[in-house]
Amino acid sequence: MRKMTKALMGMSSALVLSTAIPELARADELTLCWAAWDPANALVELSKDFTAQTGTAMKFEFVPWPNFADRILNELNSGGKLCDLLIGDSQWIGGSAENDYYVKLNDFFDKEGIKMSDFAEAAVNAYATWPKGTPNYWALPAMGDANGWFYRKDWFAKPELQAEFKQKHGRDLGPPQTWDELKQVAEFFTGREIDGQKVYGAAIFTERASEGITMGATSALYPFGFKYEQTSGKYDMEGAVNSADAVAGLEAYKALYKCCQPPGYTDSYMGEGLDAFKSGQVSMAMNWFAFFPGLYKDEKVGGDKIGFFVNPKQKVAASTLGGQGISVVANTDNMDGALAYIKWFAQPDVQKKWWALGGYAVHNAVLNDPSFKDSQPFAADFLVAMNQVQDFWQEPSYAILLQAMQKRLHDYVVADKGTAQEALDALANDWKEIFEDEGKL
Amino acid sequence: MLARATPVPMAARVRGLSDRAIAWLFITPTIALLLAINIFPLIWAVYLSFTNFRANRPNAEVASVGLRNYQRVLNDPDIWIAMQTTAHFVFWTILLQTLIGFALAYLIDRKFRGHAFWTTVILIPMMLSPAVVGNFWRFLYQPQIGLFNYIVSFFSGIPPSSFEMLGSVTLAPWAIIIVDTWMWTPYVMLICLAGLRSIPDYIYEAAEVDRASGWRQFWSITVPMALPFIMLAVLFRGIENFKMFDMVMLLTGGGPGSTTEVASITLKREAFESWLTGRSSAFAIILFVAVFGLANIYVKALNKVKQR
C-alpha cells in the first residue's frame, strides 16, 4: 500500500511539474559565468527557482572584477567550455558576435515569443545588439546599470554644516545637481573632522589596469559634451573626442581628483571606493548602481545615513553605462539547457523577483510598474540614469581602444603629464590609428 | 676471492639495440619536452611576429606583414619610455643590491657571535612569495595607515598622509626599487658570501706577514677574488630585473600613469589586454635578443675576470 502511494505521488508530482513548465528543456548542469559582486549573489538565489522548475543544477563561475575580462576573454578566445551562459560586458558584444563566441538569439526569440520591445530600449541597444542599435540580438538584457553617486545624508543634514555651506555658497547643502556643484560640495567636506575623523570630499575611479579611470572620467566627460564621433558610425573623431567641451570635462574630473580624493586612492575602482565610503572617509562616492542595495543595507553607513543621486549634469544630462546582457556561449555542450535558462529569465515574474532580490531588471514590466520608483530609495535615480546612459565603444577592437584611453587619462589625471587638451589629442590619434589598422578609416 | 665480471653491455642484454640507441631512447623524451615547451613557442613567436594575428580574432585572416611589427615597436615612443624605465630599475636595483649585499656578506663573513641567526633573518625576504611581498608592502606604503609613512614621518617630521609612495610620479619608482632591494639583497649576499668564503686563509696570512693594512687587504685580495662572484650575482639579478613584472604589477600596476611601466608590463598589455599578438611577439623577440645579447657580452667579460 505504501509503495502504491509513493508511486502515485511521484506520478502526480511529475504531472504537475510537466504541466507547469511544459516547454523548458533541461540539462544536467549549467555553468553561468559572471563577475563576483553583489548582484551575482542575488542571481544565485534567483536561479534556485530555475533548478526547482527544471531539475537543472546551476553552477556559477564568478570572477573578481579586476580579472573578469582577462579570465573570461581568455576562455572565449581559447574555445574553452567553462561557461554555458555568460553575463559579459556590453563592450564585448561586437567582438563576440564577429568571432562567433555568442549565439545569435533572433530565431530563438521569435520562436519563443520573447520580444525585445518588452525591455528598456537603451538597455536593449547597449546590452544585446550588434551592430549597435540594429535588430541583431546576441544577448538578453540582464542587468541594467549606470554609474551613480551616494552620499552621507547624515553629514549633509548637520545643522552647523548646513548653515556654513549656505553662508558660503548661498544655497542649501544637498546632493549636487551639476559638476560645478559637485566640486563645491566635495571641497566643502575635504579636510574637515567629522565624528573624530578627518574626511575627504569624494571617492572617484582612478584605476589604471582595466577600465576604472575611463568609467570614472567619462562620468564627467559626457555631461560636458564629450562625444566619440561627430557623426555616428563615421569615426570622425577630430573635434569630438578632443573638443573644448571634452577638455573642460576632463579638467573637471582632474580638479575633483586633486582637491578631494582621499590620500592613497590613486589606483582605485569599485572596491576601493566602497571601502572609502564604508570606512567613513568620504562624504560622497561614485559607483555602479549595482552596489546600492548592499550599501543601503550596510549597518554602519546605510539606511538613514545614506542618500543617492544620479550623475550630475553640466551642459547635458548623461551617465556612464554599466550593466550586461546574458548570452549563450556558442561553444556550449548544453545549448538547449542554456536557451531554456534565457527563456525562463525573460519571464516578467522572474524579472520582478530579480529586482526584488537586488538585481537590476530592465524589463518594462518592472520599470513601468507604478510602484517601481518607490520600491527602493535609489530606484527613481536608476530610471533617470538608464534614460541618459552613454557607452564606450562596442567595437571588436574595444580592448585596445580602452587601453589607449586608460593610459592617456591616467597619465593626465593622476600622473600630471601634459594638459587635458594634449591627453585628448593623443587619444584621438591613438584611436584613429587603431581604426586605420581595422580598415575603418 | 672471485674477480667481479665485467658488466655485460646493455646492448647485449636488449637485443637489437646498440648502447647509443639506448642512450637516445632515454634522452629523446627530454629533448621532445624541451622542444615542445621551449623551442616551439619561440619559433612560433618568431612566425607570429611577422603577421597581423590577434588571439581574440580567430576568424580573421592571418596575413604576413613583413617587418611592420618590428618597425612599429622600434618607432613607438611609449615602448622606448618603457625601456628607459626598465633600464632605470635595473641600474638602481643592481647597484643597491650589490653594494648592500656585498656589505652584508662581508659583515656576516666576520663570524661574529650569532652570525648564523642573523644570516637566517636576512634571508627571510627572498624566501617569501612576490605576491605576499607585493601586497605586504602595499599596506606598508598606504599613506593613511601604512607603517612606512609613519616611520618616515617619525624621523623627518613630514606628516604621514602628506606623501604617497605609490601614487606619486617621483616616489613610485623608488617605492619599487626599495621593495626589490629589500627582497633580493639577501640573494646577492649569499653569492658574495660564497665568494668571500672561497678565498683561502693563507693569502690573508701572507698579507699579514707583509704587514698589509686591512684596507689594502680588502682592495687587493678580497675585492678582486670575490669579483667573479659579484659579477655572477649582477648577471643573475640583471636578467631577472630586466624581466621584472610581478612586483611592479602588484605595487603600482605600471602607474601612476605610465611612470613605472616597465617593458614586461607593456608587453603584457599589448599581448593580453590589447590582443595585438603579432606586434607583441615582435616586441618579445626584440626583448629576448636584447637580454641574450647583453648577457653574452657580460658573460665574456666575466670569463676574462675569472681568468685573471
XYZ file of C-alpha atoms in Angstrom, chain A residues 38-341:
304
model
C 26.628 41.699 -5.039
C 24.187 41.067 -7.929
C 25.839 37.720 -8.609
C 24.748 36.552 -5.166
C 21.210 37.655 -5.969
C 21.346 35.660 -9.186
C 22.375 32.531 -7.277
C 19.302 32.971 -5.123
C 17.060 33.626 -8.112
C 18.388 30.629 -10.060
C 17.210 28.250 -7.358
C 13.755 28.683 -8.876
C 15.082 27.587 -12.256
C 16.615 24.497 -10.712
C 13.376 23.729 -8.880
C 11.384 24.034 -12.079
C 13.658 22.197 -14.479
C 15.850 19.980 -12.335
C 18.888 21.594 -13.965
C 21.650 22.153 -11.442
C 23.214 25.618 -11.684
C 26.928 26.090 -11.254
C 28.433 29.564 -11.067
C 31.847 30.817 -12.062
C 32.233 34.293 -10.620
C 35.487 36.103 -11.336
C 36.607 39.210 -9.392
C 36.135 42.356 -11.469
C 39.807 43.241 -11.962
C 40.400 39.820 -13.558
C 36.977 39.345 -15.112
C 37.800 40.470 -18.654
C 41.185 38.728 -18.718
C 39.811 35.451 -17.426
C 36.642 35.256 -19.462
C 38.005 36.660 -22.725
C 40.860 34.167 -22.486
C 38.255 31.478 -22.023
C 36.320 32.597 -25.091
C 39.428 33.121 -27.214
C 40.748 29.683 -26.407
C 37.442 27.986 -27.232
C 37.022 26.763 -23.679
C 33.864 25.105 -22.447
C 33.753 26.540 -18.972
C 30.681 28.706 -19.479
C 27.329 27.702 -20.935
C 25.895 31.103 -20.158
C 27.831 34.318 -19.828
C 26.862 37.685 -18.453
C 29.544 39.623 -20.271
C 30.285 43.322 -20.520
C 28.445 45.347 -23.116
C 31.737 46.204 -24.848
C 32.377 42.542 -25.606
C 29.316 42.101 -27.798
C 30.916 43.356 -31.023
C 33.918 41.068 -30.808
C 31.930 38.117 -29.518
C 29.412 38.445 -32.326
C 32.074 38.743 -35.038
C 34.099 35.857 -33.660
C 31.084 33.573 -33.158
C 31.580 33.356 -29.412
C 27.925 34.110 -28.715
C 24.825 32.511 -30.205
C 22.674 34.887 -32.235
C 19.322 34.781 -30.494
C 16.913 36.287 -33.048
C 15.401 32.987 -34.203
C 15.136 31.725 -30.655
C 13.426 34.919 -29.505
C 10.990 34.721 -32.444
C 10.210 31.076 -31.767
C 9.682 31.584 -28.058
C 7.812 34.866 -28.335
C 10.461 36.833 -26.445
C 10.118 40.437 -27.530
C 12.906 42.952 -27.147
C 10.274 45.657 -27.038
C 9.458 44.322 -23.569
C 12.799 45.650 -22.341
C 14.057 49.235 -21.938
C 15.275 50.481 -25.297
C 18.614 51.828 -24.047
C 19.332 48.504 -22.367
C 18.493 46.520 -25.494
C 20.771 48.691 -27.628
C 23.620 48.563 -25.154
C 23.470 45.022 -23.852
C 22.008 42.971 -26.681
C 22.636 44.310 -30.168
C 25.493 44.260 -32.632
C 25.970 46.273 -34.699
C 24.723 48.642 -32.035
C 21.113 49.650 -32.486
C 20.327 47.049 -35.170
C 17.821 44.232 -34.542
C 20.554 41.598 -34.260
C 20.436 40.166 -30.775
C 23.375 38.414 -29.119
C 22.156 38.675 -25.541
C 19.113 39.245 -23.404
C 19.384 42.398 -21.264
C 20.115 41.006 -17.826
C 21.483 43.642 -15.517
C 20.853 47.301 -16.055
C 23.485 49.535 -14.548
C 24.936 53.010 -14.678
C 27.451 54.981 -12.714
C 25.756 56.931 -9.938
C 26.562 58.593 -6.634
C 25.815 58.162 -2.950
C 26.477 60.499 -0.056
C 26.458 60.735 3.724
C 22.939 62.012 4.259
C 23.586 62.307 7.993
C 26.589 64.587 7.448
C 24.723 66.700 4.913
C 21.907 67.130 7.460
C 24.112 68.516 10.245
C 22.704 71.988 11.056
C 26.115 73.612 11.575
C 27.347 72.341 8.216
C 24.093 73.373 6.540
C 24.470 76.889 7.909
C 28.134 77.178 6.969
C 27.534 75.916 3.457
C 24.576 78.251 2.945
C 26.634 81.193 4.071
C 29.485 80.253 1.789
C 27.597 79.253 -1.364
C 24.168 80.780 -0.936
C 22.271 77.536 -1.352
C 21.333 74.524 0.740
C 23.828 71.752 1.264
C 22.321 68.875 -0.703
C 23.032 66.396 -3.461
C 24.804 68.348 -6.244
C 22.951 68.926 -9.494
C 25.933 69.868 -11.650
C 29.638 69.063 -11.774
C 30.412 72.581 -10.560
C 28.228 71.981 -7.511
C 29.766 68.563 -7.035
C 33.201 70.112 -6.703
C 31.908 72.786 -4.321
C 30.383 70.179 -2.036
C 33.441 67.934 -2.235
C 35.736 70.834 -1.375
C 33.460 71.830 1.476
C 33.917 68.463 3.152
C 37.579 67.887 2.351
C 39.856 68.212 5.355
C 37.009 68.521 7.845
C 36.894 66.497 11.004
C 33.615 64.631 11.382
C 32.927 62.091 14.105
C 36.563 62.370 15.162
C 37.946 61.504 11.757
C 39.468 63.622 9.004
C 37.245 63.265 5.960
C 37.504 63.954 2.249
C 35.114 65.101 -0.442
C 34.668 62.275 -2.910
C 35.937 58.848 -3.852
C 36.204 58.590 -7.609
C 37.575 55.978 -10.020
C 41.289 56.180 -10.832
C 42.140 52.562 -11.569
C 44.711 52.121 -14.339
C 44.767 48.440 -15.291
C 41.307 47.529 -16.501
C 38.652 50.203 -17.132
C 38.336 52.181 -13.899
C 39.548 55.651 -14.777
C 37.757 55.570 -18.131
C 34.454 54.728 -16.488
C 35.005 57.424 -13.882
C 36.237 60.195 -16.146
C 33.527 59.635 -18.742
C 31.039 60.433 -15.983
C 32.455 63.958 -16.217
C 33.222 63.951 -19.947
C 29.721 63.011 -21.155
C 27.883 65.749 -19.191
C 30.336 68.326 -20.522
C 29.607 67.233 -24.102
C 32.255 64.639 -24.967
C 31.367 62.539 -27.993
C 33.149 59.619 -29.617
C 32.323 60.690 -33.167
C 30.909 63.757 -34.874
C 28.655 61.501 -36.935
C 27.514 58.193 -35.549
C 29.265 55.321 -37.320
C 31.687 57.577 -39.228
C 34.636 57.523 -36.840
C 35.187 61.244 -37.426
C 36.710 61.857 -34.016
C 38.621 65.070 -34.590
C 36.759 67.827 -32.804
C 34.569 65.367 -30.907
C 36.918 63.369 -28.707
C 39.181 66.411 -28.215
C 36.576 69.170 -28.322
C 36.699 72.145 -25.964
C 33.779 70.609 -24.049
C 35.613 67.318 -23.651
C 38.690 69.169 -22.414
C 36.563 71.030 -19.857
C 35.071 67.719 -18.675
C 38.442 66.111 -18.229
C 39.766 69.153 -16.393
C 36.747 68.995 -14.074
C 37.472 65.350 -13.298
C 41.107 66.066 -12.557
C 40.153 69.038 -10.390
C 37.851 66.800 -8.351
C 40.606 64.205 -8.021
C 43.170 66.774 -6.952
C 41.016 68.596 -4.453
C 39.025 65.913 -2.800
C 40.141 62.297 -3.242
C 41.453 60.686 -0.030
C 45.227 60.066 0.068
C 46.296 56.751 -1.401
C 43.373 56.430 -3.807
C 45.486 56.742 -6.930
C 44.531 53.372 -8.365
C 41.049 52.811 -7.043
C 37.938 51.351 -8.537
C 34.728 49.797 -7.246
C 36.050 48.012 -4.176
C 38.297 50.832 -3.029
C 35.505 53.391 -3.487
C 33.151 51.297 -1.382
C 35.825 50.895 1.278
C 36.435 54.657 1.401
C 32.729 55.291 1.921
C 32.082 52.470 4.366
C 35.056 53.447 6.491
C 33.681 56.977 6.832
C 36.452 58.680 4.884
C 34.377 60.437 2.239
C 31.204 62.450 2.028
C 30.364 61.233 -1.481
C 31.424 58.447 -3.793
C 30.740 57.361 -7.325
C 29.979 53.744 -8.072
C 27.688 51.476 -10.036
C 24.029 51.273 -9.094
C 24.570 47.532 -8.697
C 26.157 48.176 -5.308
C 23.423 50.451 -3.988
C 21.172 47.741 -2.471
C 24.121 46.393 -0.482
C 25.146 49.871 0.641
C 21.623 50.692 1.735
C 21.618 47.550 3.888
C 25.002 48.363 5.434
C 24.587 48.732 9.187
C 27.273 51.380 9.543
C 26.627 53.758 6.645
C 23.322 52.552 5.147
C 19.677 53.150 5.988
C 19.006 56.723 7.088
C 22.654 57.670 6.802
C 22.917 57.223 3.043
C 21.403 59.119 0.156
C 21.701 58.583 -3.581
C 21.864 60.853 -6.593
C 22.191 60.493 -10.301
C 25.393 61.596 -12.052
C 25.347 65.431 -12.064
C 24.713 67.132 -15.383
C 26.627 70.071 -16.799
C 25.827 71.012 -20.395
C 23.775 67.861 -20.814
C 22.457 65.120 -18.558
C 24.430 61.923 -19.017
C 25.607 58.842 -17.144
C 28.240 56.245 -17.892
C 26.722 52.919 -18.813
C 27.432 49.755 -16.875
C 25.452 46.576 -16.921
C 25.397 43.471 -19.010
C 23.325 41.132 -21.099
C 23.193 37.373 -20.725
C 24.453 35.389 -23.708
C 24.612 31.751 -24.673
C 28.205 30.729 -25.346
C 28.362 29.176 -28.812
C 30.784 26.516 -27.642
C 28.429 25.086 -25.025
C 27.540 21.419 -24.936
C 24.260 22.305 -23.214
C 22.652 24.521 -25.828
C 19.048 23.518 -25.078
C 19.511 23.921 -21.346
C 21.201 27.305 -21.777
C 18.427 28.568 -24.034
C 15.888 27.293 -21.527
C 17.536 29.442 -18.873
